């Protein structure tokens, strides 16, 4: 079998392996093709004086030193690419951190909540009404509704009880009316908070919207508490008037009987001219 020259030195027969270190294997050939595609040229100092291959001359394979330098260059490029990706990830993280620290310039708060609650409590105090906001509510209640005792002037007593009850109920109704007038404003705030929640860009803005919603909910609960207090106020005044009337009727009749009067005075109405000890038509 004829011998043939192996490029780069060494001889071999057909079917025999080439000299170690001089014949490029498949992996090195792929690396050479990759260098040709990427435009990377590695020049060996030992091969600098070699003539360039002619048009009909085969290219010389890369030596061991050239392959090492090519692999080193590829590793360097891969390292640079990884570093660029790491820097890009860090930039995105910093952008996210900055976005999470951005907040709204001002919050959406119900600044008139406390003055409105005070006004709603004071509106019950009208004329002869008894309101829980009065400083002397305990003494006034005892004066209006003394309980079991004889009555000397039923006309004036009935008028006082009726006026106190009606004025208290009227004040309570006006308080509810003021609550109803605030519905439109409260609904506007709720819609604005919903819009802020949908447009929140970062964690800080989301937290601020949550705080504003919690504050609005708390103020709504306080207003509901005020309405419950107004209802209790009206119920207590009405029940006090009924209880006091029954107690004073019984006390007056007992006094008439104790004084030896056979006929007790009629106490169902406030008949004009009725005086203590004198029944109607007597």
mmCIF file of C-alpha atoms in Angstrom:
data_model
loop_
_atom_site.group_PDB
_atom_site.id
_atom_site.type_symbol
_atom_site.label_atom_id
_atom_site.label_comp_id
_atom_site.label_asym_id
_atom_site.label_seq_id
_atom_site.Cartn_x
_atom_site.Cartn_y
_atom_site.Cartn_z
ATOM 1 C CA UNK A 1 0.000 0.000 0.000
ATOM 2 C CA UNK A 2 1.437 3.347 -0.991
ATOM 3 C CA UNK A 3 2.450 5.779 1.618
ATOM 4 C CA UNK A 4 1.136 9.315 1.618
ATOM 5 C CA UNK A 5 2.340 12.493 3.186
ATOM 6 C CA UNK A 6 0.251 13.784 6.054
ATOM 7 C CA UNK A 7 -0.046 17.596 6.157
ATOM 8 C CA UNK A 8 1.875 18.964 9.060
ATOM 9 C CA UNK A 9 4.480 16.148 9.147
ATOM 10 C CA UNK A 10 4.434 12.382 9.662
ATOM 11 C CA UNK A 11 3.642 9.512 7.354
ATOM 12 C CA UNK A 12 0.901 7.015 7.399
ATOM 13 C CA UNK A 13 -0.789 4.337 5.423
ATOM 14 C CA UNK A 14 -4.357 4.353 4.280
ATOM 15 C CA UNK A 15 -6.540 3.325 7.202
ATOM 16 C CA UNK A 16 -3.898 4.129 9.802
ATOM 17 C CA UNK A 17 -4.274 6.888 12.360
ATOM 18 C CA UNK A 18 -2.386 10.110 11.921
ATOM 19 C CA UNK A 19 0.375 11.424 14.177
ATOM 20 C CA UNK A 20 -0.788 12.526 17.595
ATOM 21 C CA UNK A 21 -0.959 16.264 18.075
ATOM 22 C CA UNK A 22 -0.806 17.137 14.389
ATOM 23 C CA UNK A 23 -4.098 15.915 12.899
ATOM 24 C CA UNK A 24 -7.201 17.831 13.933
ATOM 25 C CA UNK A 25 -10.012 15.699 15.295
ATOM 26 C CA UNK A 26 -13.734 16.363 14.786
ATOM 27 C CA UNK A 27 -13.996 18.688 17.805
ATOM 28 C CA UNK A 28 -11.029 20.786 16.652
ATOM 29 C CA UNK A 29 -12.378 20.894 13.095
ATOM 30 C CA UNK A 30 -15.701 22.188 14.463
ATOM 31 C CA UNK A 31 -13.802 24.791 16.466
ATOM 32 C CA UNK A 32 -11.969 25.892 13.304
ATOM 33 C CA UNK A 33 -15.231 26.219 11.429
ATOM 34 C CA UNK A 34 -16.655 28.251 14.321
ATOM 35 C CA UNK A 35 -13.608 30.542 14.190
ATOM 36 C CA UNK A 36 -14.120 31.034 10.477
ATOM 37 C CA UNK A 37 -17.814 31.931 10.992
ATOM 38 C CA UNK A 38 -17.146 34.346 13.864
ATOM 39 C CA UNK A 39 -14.162 35.946 12.144
ATOM 40 C CA UNK A 40 -11.795 35.036 14.981
ATOM 41 C CA UNK A 41 -8.238 34.554 13.682
ATOM 42 C CA UNK A 42 -5.562 33.051 15.880
ATOM 43 C CA UNK A 43 -2.043 33.377 14.591
ATOM 44 C CA UNK A 44 0.721 31.215 15.926
ATOM 45 C CA UNK A 45 4.133 32.815 16.151
ATOM 46 C CA UNK A 46 5.695 29.603 14.875
ATOM 47 C CA UNK A 47 3.493 29.668 11.778
ATOM 48 C CA UNK A 48 3.900 33.350 11.010
ATOM 49 C CA UNK A 49 6.582 32.656 8.399
ATOM 50 C CA UNK A 50 4.676 29.949 6.635
ATOM 51 C CA UNK A 51 3.398 30.943 3.193
ATOM 52 C CA UNK A 52 -0.285 31.433 2.748
ATOM 53 C CA UNK A 53 -1.963 28.481 1.119
ATOM 54 C CA UNK A 54 -2.507 28.844 -2.581
ATOM 55 C CA UNK A 55 -5.756 28.312 -4.332
ATOM 56 C CA UNK A 56 -4.989 24.639 -4.909
ATOM 57 C CA UNK A 57 -3.104 24.039 -1.694
ATOM 58 C CA UNK A 58 -4.780 22.564 1.386
ATOM 59 C CA UNK A 59 -4.857 24.626 4.597
ATOM 60 C CA UNK A 60 -2.549 23.559 7.327
ATOM 61 C CA UNK A 61 -4.281 22.285 10.474
ATOM 62 C CA UNK A 62 -4.007 24.191 13.761
ATOM 63 C CA UNK A 63 -1.334 23.133 16.128
ATOM 64 C CA UNK A 64 -1.779 22.349 19.842
ATOM 65 C CA UNK A 65 -0.868 25.896 20.883
ATOM 66 C CA UNK A 66 -3.332 27.395 18.424
ATOM 67 C CA UNK A 67 -6.124 25.174 19.675
ATOM 68 C CA UNK A 68 -5.441 26.150 23.277
ATOM 69 C CA UNK A 69 -5.468 29.839 22.422
ATOM 70 C CA UNK A 70 -8.687 29.433 20.443
ATOM 71 C CA UNK A 71 -10.402 27.649 23.318
ATOM 72 C CA UNK A 72 -9.167 30.325 25.710
ATOM 73 C CA UNK A 73 -10.562 33.058 23.480
ATOM 74 C CA UNK A 74 -13.939 31.325 23.264
ATOM 75 C CA UNK A 75 -14.065 30.903 27.028
ATOM 76 C CA UNK A 76 -13.266 34.589 27.415
ATOM 77 C CA UNK A 77 -16.094 35.552 25.064
ATOM 78 C CA UNK A 78 -18.498 33.264 26.927
ATOM 79 C CA UNK A 79 -17.429 34.793 30.244
ATOM 80 C CA UNK A 80 -17.986 38.318 28.893
ATOM 81 C CA UNK A 81 -21.465 37.354 27.658
ATOM 82 C CA UNK A 82 -22.371 35.905 31.073
ATOM 83 C CA UNK A 83 -21.091 39.028 32.794
ATOM 84 C CA UNK A 84 -23.182 41.235 30.502
ATOM 85 C CA UNK A 85 -26.267 39.169 31.356
ATOM 86 C CA UNK A 86 -25.535 39.476 35.070
ATOM 87 C CA UNK A 87 -25.209 43.247 34.743
ATOM 88 C CA UNK A 88 -28.519 43.392 32.847
ATOM 89 C CA UNK A 89 -30.233 41.406 35.613
ATOM 90 C CA UNK A 90 -28.808 43.725 38.258
ATOM 91 C CA UNK A 91 -30.064 46.752 36.321
ATOM 92 C CA UNK A 92 -33.565 45.249 36.196
ATOM 93 C CA UNK A 93 -33.430 44.547 39.933
ATOM 94 C CA UNK A 94 -32.410 48.133 40.662
ATOM 95 C CA UNK A 95 -35.243 49.422 38.459
ATOM 96 C CA UNK A 96 -37.713 47.250 40.373
ATOM 97 C CA UNK A 97 -36.365 48.490 43.707
ATOM 98 C CA UNK A 98 -36.703 52.116 42.598
ATOM 99 C CA UNK A 99 -40.241 51.458 41.377
ATOM 100 C CA UNK A 100 -41.208 49.882 44.709
ATOM 101 C CA UNK A 101 -39.993 52.951 46.618
ATOM 102 C CA UNK A 102 -42.072 55.418 44.604
ATOM 103 C CA UNK A 103 -45.221 56.608 46.381
ATOM 104 C CA UNK A 104 -48.154 58.876 45.715
ATOM 105 C CA UNK A 105 -47.499 62.549 46.252
ATOM 106 C CA UNK A 106 -50.572 62.889 48.462
ATOM 107 C CA UNK A 107 -53.154 60.568 49.941
ATOM 108 C CA UNK A 108 -56.923 60.485 49.575
ATOM 109 C CA UNK A 109 -58.327 61.092 53.036
ATOM 110 C CA UNK A 110 -61.665 62.193 54.443
ATOM 111 C CA UNK A 111 -60.433 65.312 56.238
ATOM 112 C CA UNK A 112 -63.970 66.390 57.206
ATOM 113 C CA UNK A 113 -64.811 63.148 59.010
ATOM 114 C CA UNK A 114 -64.372 64.382 62.574
ATOM 115 C CA UNK A 115 -66.139 67.767 62.122
ATOM 116 C CA UNK A 116 -69.012 65.988 60.390
ATOM 117 C CA UNK A 117 -69.381 63.499 63.225
ATOM 118 C CA UNK A 118 -69.474 66.318 65.767
ATOM 119 C CA UNK A 119 -72.093 68.147 63.714
ATOM 120 C CA UNK A 120 -74.191 65.003 63.395
ATOM 121 C CA UNK A 121 -74.156 64.593 67.161
ATOM 122 C CA UNK A 122 -75.043 68.224 67.834
ATOM 123 C CA UNK A 123 -77.921 68.348 65.361
ATOM 124 C CA UNK A 124 -79.978 66.094 67.659
ATOM 125 C CA UNK A 125 -79.879 68.788 70.343
ATOM 126 C CA UNK A 126 -82.848 70.866 69.156
ATOM 127 C CA UNK A 127 -85.143 72.888 71.394
ATOM 128 C CA UNK A 128 -86.581 70.511 74.023
ATOM 129 C CA UNK A 129 -84.780 67.408 72.762
ATOM 130 C CA UNK A 130 -82.539 65.263 74.916
ATOM 131 C CA UNK A 131 -79.301 64.371 73.141
ATOM 132 C CA UNK A 132 -76.382 62.226 74.190
ATOM 133 C CA UNK A 133 -74.024 65.081 73.302
ATOM 134 C CA UNK A 134 -75.362 67.296 76.115
ATOM 135 C CA UNK A 135 -73.031 67.874 79.022
ATOM 136 C CA UNK A 136 -75.928 67.747 81.518
ATOM 137 C CA UNK A 137 -77.864 64.957 79.850
ATOM 138 C CA UNK A 138 -78.169 62.951 83.078
ATOM 139 C CA UNK A 139 -79.615 65.814 85.118
ATOM 140 C CA UNK A 140 -81.936 66.890 82.304
ATOM 141 C CA UNK A 141 -83.234 63.354 81.897
ATOM 142 C CA UNK A 142 -84.029 63.113 85.619
ATOM 143 C CA UNK A 143 -85.805 66.482 85.493
ATOM 144 C CA UNK A 144 -87.967 65.619 82.473
ATOM 145 C CA UNK A 145 -88.806 62.100 83.615
ATOM 146 C CA UNK A 146 -88.919 62.039 87.444
ATOM 147 C CA UNK A 147 -90.843 58.764 87.542
ATOM 148 C CA UNK A 148 -93.367 57.778 90.208
ATOM 149 C CA UNK A 149 -94.773 61.010 91.663
ATOM 150 C CA UNK A 150 -98.145 62.749 91.607
ATOM 151 C CA UNK A 151 -98.792 65.322 88.909
ATOM 152 C CA UNK A 152 -100.345 68.681 89.698
ATOM 153 C CA UNK A 153 -100.669 70.028 86.154
ATOM 154 C CA UNK A 154 -101.307 67.309 83.621
ATOM 155 C CA UNK A 155 -101.613 69.759 80.747
ATOM 156 C CA UNK A 156 -98.104 71.164 81.115
ATOM 157 C CA UNK A 157 -96.622 67.724 81.849
ATOM 158 C CA UNK A 158 -98.122 66.186 78.723
ATOM 159 C CA UNK A 159 -96.918 69.098 76.661
ATOM 160 C CA UNK A 160 -93.360 68.749 77.988
ATOM 161 C CA UNK A 161 -93.214 64.996 77.396
ATOM 162 C CA UNK A 162 -94.619 65.308 73.902
ATOM 163 C CA UNK A 163 -92.317 68.178 72.933
ATOM 164 C CA UNK A 164 -89.229 66.388 74.290
ATOM 165 C CA UNK A 165 -90.019 63.200 72.386
ATOM 166 C CA UNK A 166 -90.858 64.918 69.105
ATOM 167 C CA UNK A 167 -87.819 67.220 69.189
ATOM 168 C CA UNK A 168 -85.526 64.284 69.911
ATOM 169 C CA UNK A 169 -86.983 62.270 67.036
ATOM 170 C CA UNK A 170 -86.720 65.269 64.716
ATOM 171 C CA UNK A 171 -83.062 65.808 65.614
ATOM 172 C CA UNK A 172 -82.324 62.149 65.024
ATOM 173 C CA UNK A 173 -83.991 62.315 61.622
ATOM 174 C CA UNK A 174 -81.912 65.386 60.695
ATOM 175 C CA UNK A 175 -78.780 63.526 61.715
ATOM 176 C CA UNK A 176 -79.687 60.671 59.379
ATOM 177 C CA UNK A 177 -80.370 63.202 56.627
ATOM 178 C CA UNK A 178 -76.849 64.606 56.943
ATOM 179 C CA UNK A 179 -75.478 61.087 56.689
ATOM 180 C CA UNK A 180 -77.436 60.599 53.483
ATOM 181 C CA UNK A 181 -76.092 63.832 51.991
ATOM 182 C CA UNK A 182 -72.540 62.510 52.418
ATOM 183 C CA UNK A 183 -73.212 59.380 50.353
ATOM 184 C CA UNK A 184 -72.202 61.001 47.054
ATOM 185 C CA UNK A 185 -68.925 62.311 48.471
ATOM 186 C CA UNK A 186 -68.100 58.980 50.096
ATOM 187 C CA UNK A 187 -68.844 57.109 46.872
ATOM 188 C CA UNK A 188 -66.531 59.456 44.968
ATOM 189 C CA UNK A 189 -63.710 58.729 47.407
ATOM 190 C CA UNK A 190 -64.257 54.988 47.096
ATOM 191 C CA UNK A 191 -64.115 55.152 43.294
ATOM 192 C CA UNK A 192 -60.940 57.249 43.444
ATOM 193 C CA UNK A 193 -59.344 54.679 45.765
ATOM 194 C CA UNK A 194 -60.276 51.888 43.364
ATOM 195 C CA UNK A 195 -58.619 53.779 40.510
ATOM 196 C CA UNK A 196 -55.453 54.274 42.569
ATOM 197 C CA UNK A 197 -55.412 50.578 43.430
ATOM 198 C CA UNK A 198 -55.607 49.570 39.772
ATOM 199 C CA UNK A 199 -52.858 52.008 38.745
ATOM 200 C CA UNK A 200 -50.430 51.246 41.599
ATOM 201 C CA UNK A 201 -46.978 50.815 40.000
ATOM 202 C CA UNK A 202 -44.951 49.469 42.906
ATOM 203 C CA UNK A 203 -45.094 47.991 46.371
ATOM 204 C CA UNK A 204 -45.050 51.357 48.118
ATOM 205 C CA UNK A 205 -48.013 52.691 46.152
ATOM 206 C CA UNK A 206 -49.961 49.493 46.794
ATOM 207 C CA UNK A 207 -49.306 49.842 50.534
ATOM 208 C CA UNK A 208 -50.407 53.476 50.502
ATOM 209 C CA UNK A 209 -53.660 52.609 48.735
ATOM 210 C CA UNK A 210 -54.286 49.849 51.271
ATOM 211 C CA UNK A 211 -53.774 52.311 54.140
ATOM 212 C CA UNK A 212 -56.150 54.818 52.558
ATOM 213 C CA UNK A 213 -58.808 52.141 52.074
ATOM 214 C CA UNK A 214 -58.418 51.008 55.688
ATOM 215 C CA UNK A 215 -58.802 54.603 56.902
ATOM 216 C CA UNK A 216 -61.941 55.080 54.783
ATOM 217 C CA UNK A 217 -63.414 51.860 56.118
ATOM 218 C CA UNK A 218 -62.674 52.898 59.697
ATOM 219 C CA UNK A 219 -64.362 56.253 59.192
ATOM 220 C CA UNK A 220 -67.408 54.523 57.717
ATOM 221 C CA UNK A 221 -67.596 52.331 60.809
ATOM 222 C CA UNK A 222 -67.395 55.381 63.074
ATOM 223 C CA UNK A 223 -70.273 57.011 61.177
ATOM 224 C CA UNK A 224 -72.291 53.815 61.521
ATOM 225 C CA UNK A 225 -71.577 53.884 65.247
ATOM 226 C CA UNK A 226 -72.842 57.452 65.404
ATOM 227 C CA UNK A 227 -76.089 56.412 63.721
ATOM 228 C CA UNK A 228 -76.540 53.579 66.218
ATOM 229 C CA UNK A 229 -76.005 56.047 69.061
ATOM 230 C CA UNK A 230 -78.615 58.393 67.592
ATOM 231 C CA UNK A 231 -81.082 55.513 67.306
ATOM 232 C CA UNK A 232 -80.479 54.475 70.921
ATOM 233 C CA UNK A 233 -80.946 58.109 71.960
ATOM 234 C CA UNK A 234 -84.350 58.332 70.258
ATOM 235 C CA UNK A 235 -85.520 54.968 71.570
ATOM 236 C CA UNK A 236 -84.535 55.817 75.138
ATOM 237 C CA UNK A 237 -86.366 59.154 75.073
ATOM 238 C CA UNK A 238 -89.532 57.569 73.664
ATOM 239 C CA UNK A 239 -89.502 54.675 76.168
ATOM 240 C CA UNK A 240 -88.748 57.108 79.013
ATOM 241 C CA UNK A 241 -91.777 59.207 78.078
ATOM 242 C CA UNK A 242 -94.051 56.160 78.019
ATOM 243 C CA UNK A 243 -92.711 54.761 81.291
ATOM 244 C CA UNK A 244 -92.812 58.115 83.056
ATOM 245 C CA UNK A 245 -96.412 58.749 81.995
ATOM 246 C CA UNK A 246 -97.567 55.385 83.334
ATOM 247 C CA UNK A 247 -95.683 55.895 86.587
ATOM 248 C CA UNK A 248 -97.041 59.389 87.193
ATOM 249 C CA UNK A 249 -100.595 58.285 86.340
ATOM 250 C CA UNK A 250 -100.383 55.537 88.948
ATOM 251 C CA UNK A 251 -98.862 57.900 91.517
ATOM 252 C CA UNK A 252 -101.559 60.530 91.009
ATOM 253 C CA UNK A 253 -104.392 58.015 91.307
ATOM 254 C CA UNK A 254 -102.839 56.545 94.462
ATOM 255 C CA UNK A 255 -102.626 59.998 96.017
ATOM 256 C CA UNK A 256 -106.287 60.729 95.257
ATOM 257 C CA UNK A 257 -107.341 57.471 96.889
ATOM 258 C CA UNK A 258 -105.119 58.071 99.894
ATOM 259 C CA UNK A 259 -106.666 61.502 100.376
ATOM 260 C CA UNK A 260 -110.128 59.968 100.626
ATOM 261 C CA UNK A 261 -111.378 60.862 97.175
ATOM 262 C CA UNK A 262 -113.746 58.265 95.818
ATOM 263 C CA UNK A 263 -113.350 59.190 92.164
ATOM 264 C CA UNK A 264 -109.825 59.316 90.767
ATOM 265 C CA UNK A 265 -109.202 62.024 88.170
ATOM 266 C CA UNK A 266 -109.156 60.959 84.509
ATOM 267 C CA UNK A 267 -105.545 60.919 83.395
ATOM 268 C CA UNK A 268 -105.839 59.767 79.796
ATOM 269 C CA UNK A 269 -105.798 63.288 78.422
ATOM 270 C CA UNK A 270 -104.569 66.717 79.334
ATOM 271 C CA UNK A 271 -107.904 68.398 79.904
ATOM 272 C CA UNK A 272 -107.574 72.157 80.371
ATOM 273 C CA UNK A 273 -108.492 73.450 83.794
ATOM 274 C CA UNK A 274 -107.815 70.206 85.639
ATOM 275 C CA UNK A 275 -106.183 70.952 88.966
ATOM 276 C CA UNK A 276 -105.012 68.768 91.808
ATOM 277 C CA UNK A 277 -107.903 67.512 93.873
ATOM 278 C CA UNK A 278 -110.503 68.673 91.374
ATOM 279 C CA UNK A 279 -111.841 66.224 88.820
ATOM 280 C CA UNK A 280 -113.549 67.255 85.594
ATOM 281 C CA UNK A 281 -117.136 68.236 86.063
ATOM 282 C CA UNK A 282 -116.834 68.593 89.837
#
